[in-house]
Short mmCIF file of C-alpha atoms in Angstrom, two decimals:
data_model
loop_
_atom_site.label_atom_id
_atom_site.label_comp_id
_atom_site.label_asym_id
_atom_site.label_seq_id
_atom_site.Cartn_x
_atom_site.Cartn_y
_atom_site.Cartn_z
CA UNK O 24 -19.33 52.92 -38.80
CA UNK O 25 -22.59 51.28 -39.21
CA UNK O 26 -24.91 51.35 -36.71
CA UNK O 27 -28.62 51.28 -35.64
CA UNK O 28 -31.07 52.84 -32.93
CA UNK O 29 -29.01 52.73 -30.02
CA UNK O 30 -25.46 51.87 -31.37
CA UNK O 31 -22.79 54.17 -30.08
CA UNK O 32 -20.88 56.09 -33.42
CA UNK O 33 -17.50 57.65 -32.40
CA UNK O 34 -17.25 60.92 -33.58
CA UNK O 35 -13.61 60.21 -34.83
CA UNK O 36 -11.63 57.56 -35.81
CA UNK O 37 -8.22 57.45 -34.07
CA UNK O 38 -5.42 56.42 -36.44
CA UNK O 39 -1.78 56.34 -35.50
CA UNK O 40 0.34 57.03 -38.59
CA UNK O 41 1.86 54.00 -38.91
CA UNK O 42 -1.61 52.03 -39.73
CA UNK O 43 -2.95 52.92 -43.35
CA UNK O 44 -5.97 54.05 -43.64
CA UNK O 45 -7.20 51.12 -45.83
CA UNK O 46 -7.05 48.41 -42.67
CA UNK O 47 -8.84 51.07 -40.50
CA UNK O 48 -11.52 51.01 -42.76
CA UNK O 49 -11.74 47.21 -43.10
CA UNK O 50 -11.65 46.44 -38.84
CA UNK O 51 -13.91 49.33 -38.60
CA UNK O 52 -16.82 47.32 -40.31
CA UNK O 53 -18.04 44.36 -37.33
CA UNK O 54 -17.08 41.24 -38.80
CA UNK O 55 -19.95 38.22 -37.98
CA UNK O 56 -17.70 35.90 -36.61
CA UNK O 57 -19.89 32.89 -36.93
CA UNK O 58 -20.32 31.17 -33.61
CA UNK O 59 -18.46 28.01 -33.42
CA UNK O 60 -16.30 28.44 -36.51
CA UNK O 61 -13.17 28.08 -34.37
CA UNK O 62 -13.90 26.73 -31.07
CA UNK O 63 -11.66 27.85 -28.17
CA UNK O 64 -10.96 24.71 -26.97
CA UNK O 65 -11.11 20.74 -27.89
CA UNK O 66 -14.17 19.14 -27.55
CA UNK O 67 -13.00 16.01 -26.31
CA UNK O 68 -9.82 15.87 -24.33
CA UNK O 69 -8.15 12.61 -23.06
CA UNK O 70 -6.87 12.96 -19.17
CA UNK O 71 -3.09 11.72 -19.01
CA UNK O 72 -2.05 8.24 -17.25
CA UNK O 73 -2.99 5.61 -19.56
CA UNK O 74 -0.25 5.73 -21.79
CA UNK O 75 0.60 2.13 -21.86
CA UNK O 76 -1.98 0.51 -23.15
CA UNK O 77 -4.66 2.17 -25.61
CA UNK O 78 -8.11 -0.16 -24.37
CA UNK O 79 -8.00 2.15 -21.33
CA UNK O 80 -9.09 5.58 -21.78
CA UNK O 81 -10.27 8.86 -19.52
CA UNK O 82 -12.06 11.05 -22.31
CA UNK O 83 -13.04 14.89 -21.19
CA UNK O 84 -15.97 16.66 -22.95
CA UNK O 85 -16.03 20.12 -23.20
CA UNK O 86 -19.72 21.73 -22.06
CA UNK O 87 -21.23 18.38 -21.61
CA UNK O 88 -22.81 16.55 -18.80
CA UNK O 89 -25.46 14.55 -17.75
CA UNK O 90 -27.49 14.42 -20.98
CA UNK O 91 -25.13 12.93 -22.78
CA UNK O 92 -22.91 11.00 -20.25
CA UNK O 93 -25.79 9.16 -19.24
CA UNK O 94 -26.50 8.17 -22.16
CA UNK O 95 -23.09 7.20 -23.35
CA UNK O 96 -22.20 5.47 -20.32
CA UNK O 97 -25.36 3.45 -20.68
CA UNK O 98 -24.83 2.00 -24.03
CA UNK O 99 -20.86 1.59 -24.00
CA UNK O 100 -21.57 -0.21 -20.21
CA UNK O 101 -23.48 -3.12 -22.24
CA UNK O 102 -20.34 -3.87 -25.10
CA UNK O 103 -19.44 -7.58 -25.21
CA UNK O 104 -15.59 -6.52 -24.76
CA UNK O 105 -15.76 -3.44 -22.14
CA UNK O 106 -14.78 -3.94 -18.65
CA UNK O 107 -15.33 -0.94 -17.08
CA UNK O 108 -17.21 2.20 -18.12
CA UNK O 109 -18.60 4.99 -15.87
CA UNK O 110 -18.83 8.99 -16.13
CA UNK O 111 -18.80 11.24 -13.89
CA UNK O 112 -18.82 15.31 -13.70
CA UNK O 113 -16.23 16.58 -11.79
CA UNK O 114 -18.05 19.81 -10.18
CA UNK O 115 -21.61 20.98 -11.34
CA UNK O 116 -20.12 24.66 -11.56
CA UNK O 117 -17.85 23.59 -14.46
CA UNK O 118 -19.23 22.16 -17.91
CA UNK O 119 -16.77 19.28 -18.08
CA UNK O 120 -17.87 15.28 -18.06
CA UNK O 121 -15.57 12.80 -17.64
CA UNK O 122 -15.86 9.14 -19.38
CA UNK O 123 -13.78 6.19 -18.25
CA UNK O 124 -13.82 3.35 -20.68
CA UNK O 125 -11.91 0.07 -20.02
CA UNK O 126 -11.92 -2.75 -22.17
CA UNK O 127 -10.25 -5.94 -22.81
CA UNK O 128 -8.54 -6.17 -26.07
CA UNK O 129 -10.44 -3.32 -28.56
CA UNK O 130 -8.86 0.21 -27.98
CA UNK O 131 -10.96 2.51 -25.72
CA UNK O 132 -10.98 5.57 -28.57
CA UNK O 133 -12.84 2.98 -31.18
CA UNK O 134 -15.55 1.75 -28.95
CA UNK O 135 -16.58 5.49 -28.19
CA UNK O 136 -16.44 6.19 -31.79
CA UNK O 137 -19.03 3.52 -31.92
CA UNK O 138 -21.03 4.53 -29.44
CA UNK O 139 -21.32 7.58 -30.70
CA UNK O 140 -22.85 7.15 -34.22
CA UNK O 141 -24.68 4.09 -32.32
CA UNK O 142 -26.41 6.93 -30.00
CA UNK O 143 -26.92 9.23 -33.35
CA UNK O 144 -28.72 6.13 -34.71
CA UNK O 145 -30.73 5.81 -31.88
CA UNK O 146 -32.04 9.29 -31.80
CA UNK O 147 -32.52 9.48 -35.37
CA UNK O 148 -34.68 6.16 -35.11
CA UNK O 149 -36.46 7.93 -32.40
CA UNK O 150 -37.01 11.07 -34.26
CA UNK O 151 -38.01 9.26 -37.17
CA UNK O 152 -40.63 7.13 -35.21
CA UNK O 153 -42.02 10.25 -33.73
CA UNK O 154 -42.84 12.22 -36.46
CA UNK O 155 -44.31 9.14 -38.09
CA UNK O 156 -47.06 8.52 -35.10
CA UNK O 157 -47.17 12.49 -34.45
CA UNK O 158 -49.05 12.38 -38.56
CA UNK O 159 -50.80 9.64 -38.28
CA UNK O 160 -52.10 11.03 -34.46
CA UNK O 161 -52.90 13.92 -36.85
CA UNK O 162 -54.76 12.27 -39.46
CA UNK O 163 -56.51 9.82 -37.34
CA UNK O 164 -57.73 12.91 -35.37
CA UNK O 165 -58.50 15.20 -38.42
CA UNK O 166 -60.63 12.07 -39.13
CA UNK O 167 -62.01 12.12 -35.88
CA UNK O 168 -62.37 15.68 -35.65
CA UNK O 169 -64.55 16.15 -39.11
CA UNK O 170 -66.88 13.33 -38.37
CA UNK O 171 -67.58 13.82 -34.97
CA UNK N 1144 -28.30 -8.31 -15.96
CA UNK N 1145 -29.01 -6.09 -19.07
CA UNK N 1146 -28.66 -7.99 -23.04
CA UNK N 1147 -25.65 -6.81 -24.92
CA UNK N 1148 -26.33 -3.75 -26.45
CA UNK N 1149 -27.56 -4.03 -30.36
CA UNK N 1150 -29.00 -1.72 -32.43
CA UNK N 1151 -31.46 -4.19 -33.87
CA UNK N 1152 -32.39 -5.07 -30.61
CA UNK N 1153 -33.66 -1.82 -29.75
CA UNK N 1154 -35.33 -1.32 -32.63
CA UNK N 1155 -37.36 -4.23 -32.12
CA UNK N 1156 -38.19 -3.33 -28.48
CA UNK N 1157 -38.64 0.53 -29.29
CA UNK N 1158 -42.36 2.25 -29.70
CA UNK N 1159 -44.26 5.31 -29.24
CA UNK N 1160 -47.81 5.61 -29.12
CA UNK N 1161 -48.99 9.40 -28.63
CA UNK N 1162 -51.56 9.24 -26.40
CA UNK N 1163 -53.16 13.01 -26.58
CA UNK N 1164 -51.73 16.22 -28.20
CA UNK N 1165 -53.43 19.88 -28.28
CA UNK N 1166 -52.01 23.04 -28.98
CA UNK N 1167 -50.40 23.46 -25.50
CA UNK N 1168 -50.00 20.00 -23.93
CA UNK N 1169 -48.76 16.42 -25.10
CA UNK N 1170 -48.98 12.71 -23.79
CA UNK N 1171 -47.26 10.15 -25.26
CA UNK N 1172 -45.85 6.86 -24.45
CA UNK N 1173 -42.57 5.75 -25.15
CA UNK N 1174 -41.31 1.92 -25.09
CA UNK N 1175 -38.00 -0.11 -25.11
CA UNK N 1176 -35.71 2.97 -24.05
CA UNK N 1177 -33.27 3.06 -21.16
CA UNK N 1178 -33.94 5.70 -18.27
CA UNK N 1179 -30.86 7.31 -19.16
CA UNK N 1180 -32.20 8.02 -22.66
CA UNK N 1181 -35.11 8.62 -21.46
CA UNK N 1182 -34.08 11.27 -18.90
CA UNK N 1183 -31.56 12.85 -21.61
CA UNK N 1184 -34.78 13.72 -24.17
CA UNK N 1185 -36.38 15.36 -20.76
CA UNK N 1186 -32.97 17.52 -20.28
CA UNK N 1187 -32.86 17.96 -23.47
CA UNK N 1188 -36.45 19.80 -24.07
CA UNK N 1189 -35.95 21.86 -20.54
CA UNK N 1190 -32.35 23.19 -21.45
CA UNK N 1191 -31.27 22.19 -25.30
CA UNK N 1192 -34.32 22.81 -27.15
CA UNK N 1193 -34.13 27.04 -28.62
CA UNK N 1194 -36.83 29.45 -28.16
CA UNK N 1195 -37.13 33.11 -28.81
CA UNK N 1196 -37.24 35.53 -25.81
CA UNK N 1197 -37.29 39.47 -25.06
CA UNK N 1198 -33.48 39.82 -24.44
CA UNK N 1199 -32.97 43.39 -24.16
CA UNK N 1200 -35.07 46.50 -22.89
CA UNK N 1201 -34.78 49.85 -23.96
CA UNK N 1202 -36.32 51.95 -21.18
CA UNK N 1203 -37.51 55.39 -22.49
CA UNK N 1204 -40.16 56.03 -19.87
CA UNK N 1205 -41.54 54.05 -16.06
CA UNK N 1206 -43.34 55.96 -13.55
CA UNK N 1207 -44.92 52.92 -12.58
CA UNK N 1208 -43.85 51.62 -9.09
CA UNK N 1209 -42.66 48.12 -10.67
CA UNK N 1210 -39.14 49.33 -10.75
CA UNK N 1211 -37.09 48.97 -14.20
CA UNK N 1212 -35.29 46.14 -13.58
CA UNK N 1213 -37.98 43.77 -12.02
CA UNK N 1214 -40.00 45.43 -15.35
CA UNK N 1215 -37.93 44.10 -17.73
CA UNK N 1216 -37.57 40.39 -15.90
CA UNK N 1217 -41.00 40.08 -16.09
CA UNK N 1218 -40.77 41.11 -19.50
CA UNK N 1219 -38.27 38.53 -20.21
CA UNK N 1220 -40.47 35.54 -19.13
CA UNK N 1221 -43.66 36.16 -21.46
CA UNK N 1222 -43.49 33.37 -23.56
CA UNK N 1223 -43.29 34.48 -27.28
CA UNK N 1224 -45.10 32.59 -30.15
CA UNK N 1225 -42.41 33.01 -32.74
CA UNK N 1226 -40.78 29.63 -34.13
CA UNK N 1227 -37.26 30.05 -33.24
CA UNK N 1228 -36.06 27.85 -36.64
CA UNK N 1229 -37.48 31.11 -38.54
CA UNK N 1230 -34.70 32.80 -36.75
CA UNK N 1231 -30.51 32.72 -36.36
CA UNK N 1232 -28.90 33.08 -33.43
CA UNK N 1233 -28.04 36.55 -32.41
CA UNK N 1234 -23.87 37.18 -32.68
CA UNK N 1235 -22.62 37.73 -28.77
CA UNK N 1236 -20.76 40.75 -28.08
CA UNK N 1237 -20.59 44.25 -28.42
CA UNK N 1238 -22.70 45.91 -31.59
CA UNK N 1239 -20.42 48.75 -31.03
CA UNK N 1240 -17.21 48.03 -32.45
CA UNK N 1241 -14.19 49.50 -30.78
CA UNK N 1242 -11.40 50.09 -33.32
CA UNK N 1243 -9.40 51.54 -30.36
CA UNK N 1244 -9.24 48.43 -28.69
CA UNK N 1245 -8.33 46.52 -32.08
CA UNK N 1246 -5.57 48.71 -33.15
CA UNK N 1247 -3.99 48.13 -29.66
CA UNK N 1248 -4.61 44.73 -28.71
CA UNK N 1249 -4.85 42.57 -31.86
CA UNK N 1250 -3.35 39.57 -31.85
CA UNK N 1251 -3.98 39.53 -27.70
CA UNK N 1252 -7.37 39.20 -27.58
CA UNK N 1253 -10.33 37.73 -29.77
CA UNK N 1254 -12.25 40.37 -31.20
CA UNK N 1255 -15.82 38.95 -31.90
CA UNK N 1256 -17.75 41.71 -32.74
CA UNK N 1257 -21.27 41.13 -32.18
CA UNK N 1258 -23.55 42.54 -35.39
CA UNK N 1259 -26.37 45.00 -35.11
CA UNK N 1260 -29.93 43.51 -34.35
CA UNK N 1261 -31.28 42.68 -38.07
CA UNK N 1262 -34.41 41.02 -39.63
CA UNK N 1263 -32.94 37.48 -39.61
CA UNK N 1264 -32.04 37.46 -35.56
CA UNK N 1265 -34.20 39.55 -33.78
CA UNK N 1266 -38.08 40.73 -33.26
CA UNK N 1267 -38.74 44.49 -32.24
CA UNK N 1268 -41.72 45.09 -29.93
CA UNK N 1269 -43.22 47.81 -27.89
CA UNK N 1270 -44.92 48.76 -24.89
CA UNK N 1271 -46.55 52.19 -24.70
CA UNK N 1272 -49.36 52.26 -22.03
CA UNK N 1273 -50.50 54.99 -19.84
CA UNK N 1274 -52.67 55.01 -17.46
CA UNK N 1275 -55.53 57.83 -16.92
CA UNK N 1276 -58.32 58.79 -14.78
CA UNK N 1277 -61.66 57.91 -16.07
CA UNK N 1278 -64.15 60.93 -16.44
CA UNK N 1279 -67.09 59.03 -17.36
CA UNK N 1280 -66.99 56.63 -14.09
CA UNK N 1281 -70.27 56.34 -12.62
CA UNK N 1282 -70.23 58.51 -9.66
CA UNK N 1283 -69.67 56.81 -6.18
CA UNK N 1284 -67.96 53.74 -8.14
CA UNK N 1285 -64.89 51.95 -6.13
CA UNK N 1286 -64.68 49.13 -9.02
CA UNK N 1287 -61.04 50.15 -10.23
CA UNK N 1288 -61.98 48.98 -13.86
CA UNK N 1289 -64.36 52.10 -14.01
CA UNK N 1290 -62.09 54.81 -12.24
CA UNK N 1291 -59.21 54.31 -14.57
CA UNK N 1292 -58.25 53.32 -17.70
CA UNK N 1293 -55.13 51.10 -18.36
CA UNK N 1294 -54.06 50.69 -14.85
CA UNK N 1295 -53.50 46.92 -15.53
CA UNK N 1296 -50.96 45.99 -18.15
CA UNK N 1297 -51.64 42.68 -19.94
CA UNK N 1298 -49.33 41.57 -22.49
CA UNK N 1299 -51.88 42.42 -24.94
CA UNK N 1300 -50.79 45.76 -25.22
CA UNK N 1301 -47.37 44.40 -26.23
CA UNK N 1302 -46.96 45.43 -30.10
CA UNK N 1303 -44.67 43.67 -32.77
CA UNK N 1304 -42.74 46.48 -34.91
CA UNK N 1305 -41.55 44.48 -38.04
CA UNK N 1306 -38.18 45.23 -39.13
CA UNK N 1307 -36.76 45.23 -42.63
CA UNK N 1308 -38.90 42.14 -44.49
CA UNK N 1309 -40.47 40.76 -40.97
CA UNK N 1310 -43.82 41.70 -42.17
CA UNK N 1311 -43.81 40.05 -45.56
CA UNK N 1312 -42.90 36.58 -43.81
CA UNK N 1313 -44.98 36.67 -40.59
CA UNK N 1314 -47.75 38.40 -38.87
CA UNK N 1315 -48.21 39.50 -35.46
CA UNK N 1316 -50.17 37.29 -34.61
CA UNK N 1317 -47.39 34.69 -35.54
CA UNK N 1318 -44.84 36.23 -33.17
CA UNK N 1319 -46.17 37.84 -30.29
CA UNK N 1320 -47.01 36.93 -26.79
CA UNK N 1321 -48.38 33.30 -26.40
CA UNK N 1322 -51.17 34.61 -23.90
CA UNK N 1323 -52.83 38.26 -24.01
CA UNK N 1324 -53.80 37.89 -20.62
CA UNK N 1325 -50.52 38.16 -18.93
CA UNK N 1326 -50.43 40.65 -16.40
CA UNK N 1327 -47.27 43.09 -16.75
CA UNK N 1328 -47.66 45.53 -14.35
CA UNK N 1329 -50.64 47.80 -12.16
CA UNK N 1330 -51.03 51.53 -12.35
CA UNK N 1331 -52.43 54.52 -11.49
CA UNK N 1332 -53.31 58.08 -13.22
CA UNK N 1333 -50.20 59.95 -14.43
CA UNK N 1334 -48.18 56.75 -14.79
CA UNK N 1335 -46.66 55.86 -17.84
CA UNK N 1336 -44.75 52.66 -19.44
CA UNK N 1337 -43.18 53.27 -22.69
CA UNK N 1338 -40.36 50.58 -23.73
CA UNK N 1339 -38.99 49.06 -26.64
CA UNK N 1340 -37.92 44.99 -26.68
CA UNK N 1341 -35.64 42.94 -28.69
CA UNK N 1342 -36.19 39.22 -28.64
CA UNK N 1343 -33.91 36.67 -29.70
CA UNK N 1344 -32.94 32.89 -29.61
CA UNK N 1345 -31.54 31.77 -26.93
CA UNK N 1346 -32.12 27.81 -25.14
CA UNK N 1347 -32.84 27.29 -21.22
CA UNK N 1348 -29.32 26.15 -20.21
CA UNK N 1349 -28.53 29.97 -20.45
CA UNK N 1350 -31.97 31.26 -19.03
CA UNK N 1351 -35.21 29.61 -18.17
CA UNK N 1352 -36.94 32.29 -20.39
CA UNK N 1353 -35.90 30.15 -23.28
CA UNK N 1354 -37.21 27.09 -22.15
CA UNK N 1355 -40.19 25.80 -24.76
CA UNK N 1356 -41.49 23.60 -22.23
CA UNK N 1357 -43.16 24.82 -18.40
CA UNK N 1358 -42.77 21.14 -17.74
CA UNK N 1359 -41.43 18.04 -19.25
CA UNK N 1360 -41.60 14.79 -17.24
CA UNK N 1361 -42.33 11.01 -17.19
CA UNK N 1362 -43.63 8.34 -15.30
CA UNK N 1363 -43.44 4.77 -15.49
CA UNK N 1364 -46.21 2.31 -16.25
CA UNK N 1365 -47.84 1.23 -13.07
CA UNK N 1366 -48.68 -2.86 -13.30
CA UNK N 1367 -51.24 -4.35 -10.60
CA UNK N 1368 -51.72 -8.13 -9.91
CA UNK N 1369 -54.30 -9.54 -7.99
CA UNK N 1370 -52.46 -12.66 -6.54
CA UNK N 1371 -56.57 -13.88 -4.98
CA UNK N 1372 -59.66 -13.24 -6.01
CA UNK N 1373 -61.03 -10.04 -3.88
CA UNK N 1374 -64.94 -10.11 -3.94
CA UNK N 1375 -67.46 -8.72 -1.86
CA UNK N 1376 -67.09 -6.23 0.24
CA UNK N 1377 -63.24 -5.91 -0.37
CA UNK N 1378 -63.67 -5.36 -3.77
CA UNK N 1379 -65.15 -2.23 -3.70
CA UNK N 1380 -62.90 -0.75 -0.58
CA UNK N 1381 -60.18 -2.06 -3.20
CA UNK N 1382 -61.89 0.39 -6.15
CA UNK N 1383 -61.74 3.44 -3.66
CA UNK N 1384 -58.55 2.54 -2.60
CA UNK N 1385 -57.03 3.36 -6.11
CA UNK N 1386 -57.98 6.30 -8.56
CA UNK N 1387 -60.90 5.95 -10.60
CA UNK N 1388 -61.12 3.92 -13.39
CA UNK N 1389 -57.85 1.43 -11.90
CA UNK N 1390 -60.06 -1.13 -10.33
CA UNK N 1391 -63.42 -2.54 -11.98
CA UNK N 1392 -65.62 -4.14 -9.70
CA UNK N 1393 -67.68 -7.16 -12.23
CA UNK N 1394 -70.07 -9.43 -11.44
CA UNK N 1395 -69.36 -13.07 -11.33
CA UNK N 1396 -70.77 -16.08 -10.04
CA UNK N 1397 -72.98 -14.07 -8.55
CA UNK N 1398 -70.84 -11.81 -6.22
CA UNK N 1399 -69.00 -8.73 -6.55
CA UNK N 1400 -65.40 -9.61 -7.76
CA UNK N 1401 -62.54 -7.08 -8.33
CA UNK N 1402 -60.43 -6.72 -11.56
CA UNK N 1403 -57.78 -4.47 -12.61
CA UNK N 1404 -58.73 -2.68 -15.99
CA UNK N 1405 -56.19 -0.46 -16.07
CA UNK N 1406 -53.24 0.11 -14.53
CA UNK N 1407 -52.27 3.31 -16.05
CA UNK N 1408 -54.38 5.31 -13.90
CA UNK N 1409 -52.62 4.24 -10.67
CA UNK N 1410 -51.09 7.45 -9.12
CA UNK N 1411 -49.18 5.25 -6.93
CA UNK N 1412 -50.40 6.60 -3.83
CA UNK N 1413 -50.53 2.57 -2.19
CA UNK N 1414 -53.49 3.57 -0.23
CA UNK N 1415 -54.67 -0.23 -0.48
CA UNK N 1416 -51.81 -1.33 1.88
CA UNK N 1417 -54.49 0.73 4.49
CA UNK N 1418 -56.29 -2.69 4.19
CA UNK N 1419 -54.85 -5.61 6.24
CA UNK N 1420 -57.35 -7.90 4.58
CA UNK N 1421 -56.35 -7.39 0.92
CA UNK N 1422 -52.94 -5.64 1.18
CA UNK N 1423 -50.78 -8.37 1.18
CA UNK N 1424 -52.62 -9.97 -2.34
CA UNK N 1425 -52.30 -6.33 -4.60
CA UNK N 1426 -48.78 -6.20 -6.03
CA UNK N 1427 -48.37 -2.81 -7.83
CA UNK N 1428 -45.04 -2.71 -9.76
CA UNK N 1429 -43.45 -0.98 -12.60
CA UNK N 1430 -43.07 -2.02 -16.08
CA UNK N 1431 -38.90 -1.06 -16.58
CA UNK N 1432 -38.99 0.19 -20.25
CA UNK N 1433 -42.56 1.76 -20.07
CA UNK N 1434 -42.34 5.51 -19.91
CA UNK N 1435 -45.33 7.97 -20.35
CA UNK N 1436 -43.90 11.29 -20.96
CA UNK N 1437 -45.77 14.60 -20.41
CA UNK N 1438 -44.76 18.04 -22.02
CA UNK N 1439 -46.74 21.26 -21.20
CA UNK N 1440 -45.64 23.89 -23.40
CA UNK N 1441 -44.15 27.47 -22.78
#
């Protein structure tokens, strides 16, 4: 069994006599499981109750909160065609937001598809703009710097 | 009642200017956003944004009275120069692989093995400082610097053991401690420290170790109107009212007349409402989409 400084290395490998010795050797090596290959659970969940019509919609994110419900909220609140929208987090000690959208005629699941690539937009604009001034603050202070 | 939302439309409205930037601080201004964006870049850089931190102490040898555990917190917090994007996130779980467990339970339970520490996830460092009496101390001294040696522990002493390729790609001067002159821990002769660290990348939602920033915050643009003119006198009770370099006091027409030059500086303390005769004439407001936004690193 592989192992570095400080790794524990059994002595023996215990093999009942019905497992071959070929899949002990192949478990016995750690797999790197990579981290979010196969999440647990669904990232977004919706919350049961609005069966009847599909422009009203309770979605449930899985380890989000503020940050992004905020943000959501804000930009699916000012939609020409939504009625209602608000988010909320249930209790602070679990990582669960909850995002009511209501809207007149469009279905609820295709304006948050929207507002989601419009906030990825938005923070790609903004991450774009940044780096731009954060080169030219550079350069105009290089300048600065080397004749001053 | 806020515009319908358009992309366009904030793209129009949305600016920033970066007001000053050095090595550990940053001031920049950022225009046309909505608080809650605004607020969810601050979260963001507090809790979202990775850093790499000691994560694990080997303890080999503390005679020190800092006890182990408070030791190794204190350990934790030093702020490490190494740019976590240089580095993958460390696999959770055990490194010690339990094929007893598998054999039994598979199927039942997830087995994520975490790997061994290795070059691409983790920086070795160590701490070996003991502290002796100092025979060539002036006699009759009491200054503690010349009666021992080492009985202060500054992050200094912390050393960088590259593993595998580490030292072809960086130098210790790349990853170690951010500051030399943090102070570890205090001893006296016959104490000894000797411990080895492993940092990895981790972000501040799971510790505040990891945070990148000490602070990240904004403010809103302060805006001041002067609804009358405020000479004489006033005017320069109105100056000391706000913080320097708000208030201007010019000349014209021959006496002293107040003007706001700039309203940036206000720190919003309203100490001009302490004046009856020019309170009611100084409107200080807030400009809605203005924010200047502060980060102080590590």
């Amino acid at each position: 069994m592989s192992g570095s400084a400080g790794t524990l290395s059994l002595p023996f490998v215990y093999r009942p006599s019905h497992v071959s010795k070929a899949v002990i050797l192949k478990m016995a090596t750690p797999r790197a499981v990579p981290a979010d290959s196969t999440p647990a659970e669904p990232l977004i969940v919706t919350l049961t109750g609005d069966e009847d019509n599909e422009t009203d919609r309770t979605f449930v994110f899985a380890n989000e909160g503020h940050t992004l419900g905020n943000a959501l909220r804000s930009i699916v609140a000012r939609y020409p065609d939504v009625l209602f929208c608000g988010y909320t987090v249930p209790h602070p000690a679990e990582a669960k937001m909850n995002l009511r959208i209501q809207a007149f005629q469009t279905p609820a699941l295709d304006i948050l598809k929207r507002a989601l690539t419009d906030l990825s937009q938005v923070c790609d604009h903004v991450k774009k703009t940044f780096t731009e001034r954060v080169a030219e603050f550079k350069q105009s202070n290089g300048e600065a710097m080397e004749m001053g | 009642m806020p515009t319908k939302w358009s992309f366009n439309t904030f793209k129009e409205m949305f600016d920033i200017k970066i007001v000053f930037k050095d090595d550990m601080e940053m001031e920049f201004d950022v225009i046309g956003v909505e608080p809650s964006l605004a607020n969810a870049f601050r979260r963001i850089l507090l809790s979202e944004v990775p850093s790499i931190a000691i994560k694990e102490v080997h303890m080999y040898m503390n005679t020190s009275v800092i006890q182990d555990e408070v030791l190794c917190h204190r350990i934790g917090l030093i702020p490490l120069k190494a740019n976590p994007r240089n580095f993958e996130m460390q696999q959770e779980g055990l490194y010690y692989f339990n094929t007893l467990t598998t054999l039994f339970y598979k199927g039942k339970y997830k087995t994520t093995s975490g790997a061994p520490p290795s070059e691409h996830d983790t920086l070795e460092f160590e701490l070996r400082i003991k502290c002796t009496k100092n025979n060539s101390a002036p006699a009759k001294t009491t200054e503690l610097a010349d009666l021992y040696k080492n009985h202060m522990v500054y992050s200094k002493s912390i050393k960088w053991l590259p593993m595998g390729d580490q030292d072809k790609m960086f130098s210790a001067s790349d990853v170690g401690p951010v500051f030399d002159d943090i102070l570890i821990a205090k001893m006296r002769p016959g104490q000894e420290i000797e411990m080895k660290m492993l940092a990895g990348k981790g972000c501040g939602k799971d510790h505040a170790k990891f945070s990148p920033v000490c602070t990240a915050s904004y403010r809103l643009l302060p805006t001041i109107e002067l609804t009358r003119e405020i000479d004489g006198d006033a005017a320069y009770r109105l100056q000391k009212s706000f913080s320097p370099g708000v208030i201007d006091v010019v000349q014209r027409g021959g006496k002293p007349v107040a003007v706001v030059k700039n309203a940036r500086y206000d720190n919003g303390s309203r100490n001009h409402m302490l004046h009856s005769d020019f309170a009611s004439f100084v409107k200080v407001g807030r400009v809605p989409d203005h924010y200047i936004c502060k980060c102080l690193l590590t």
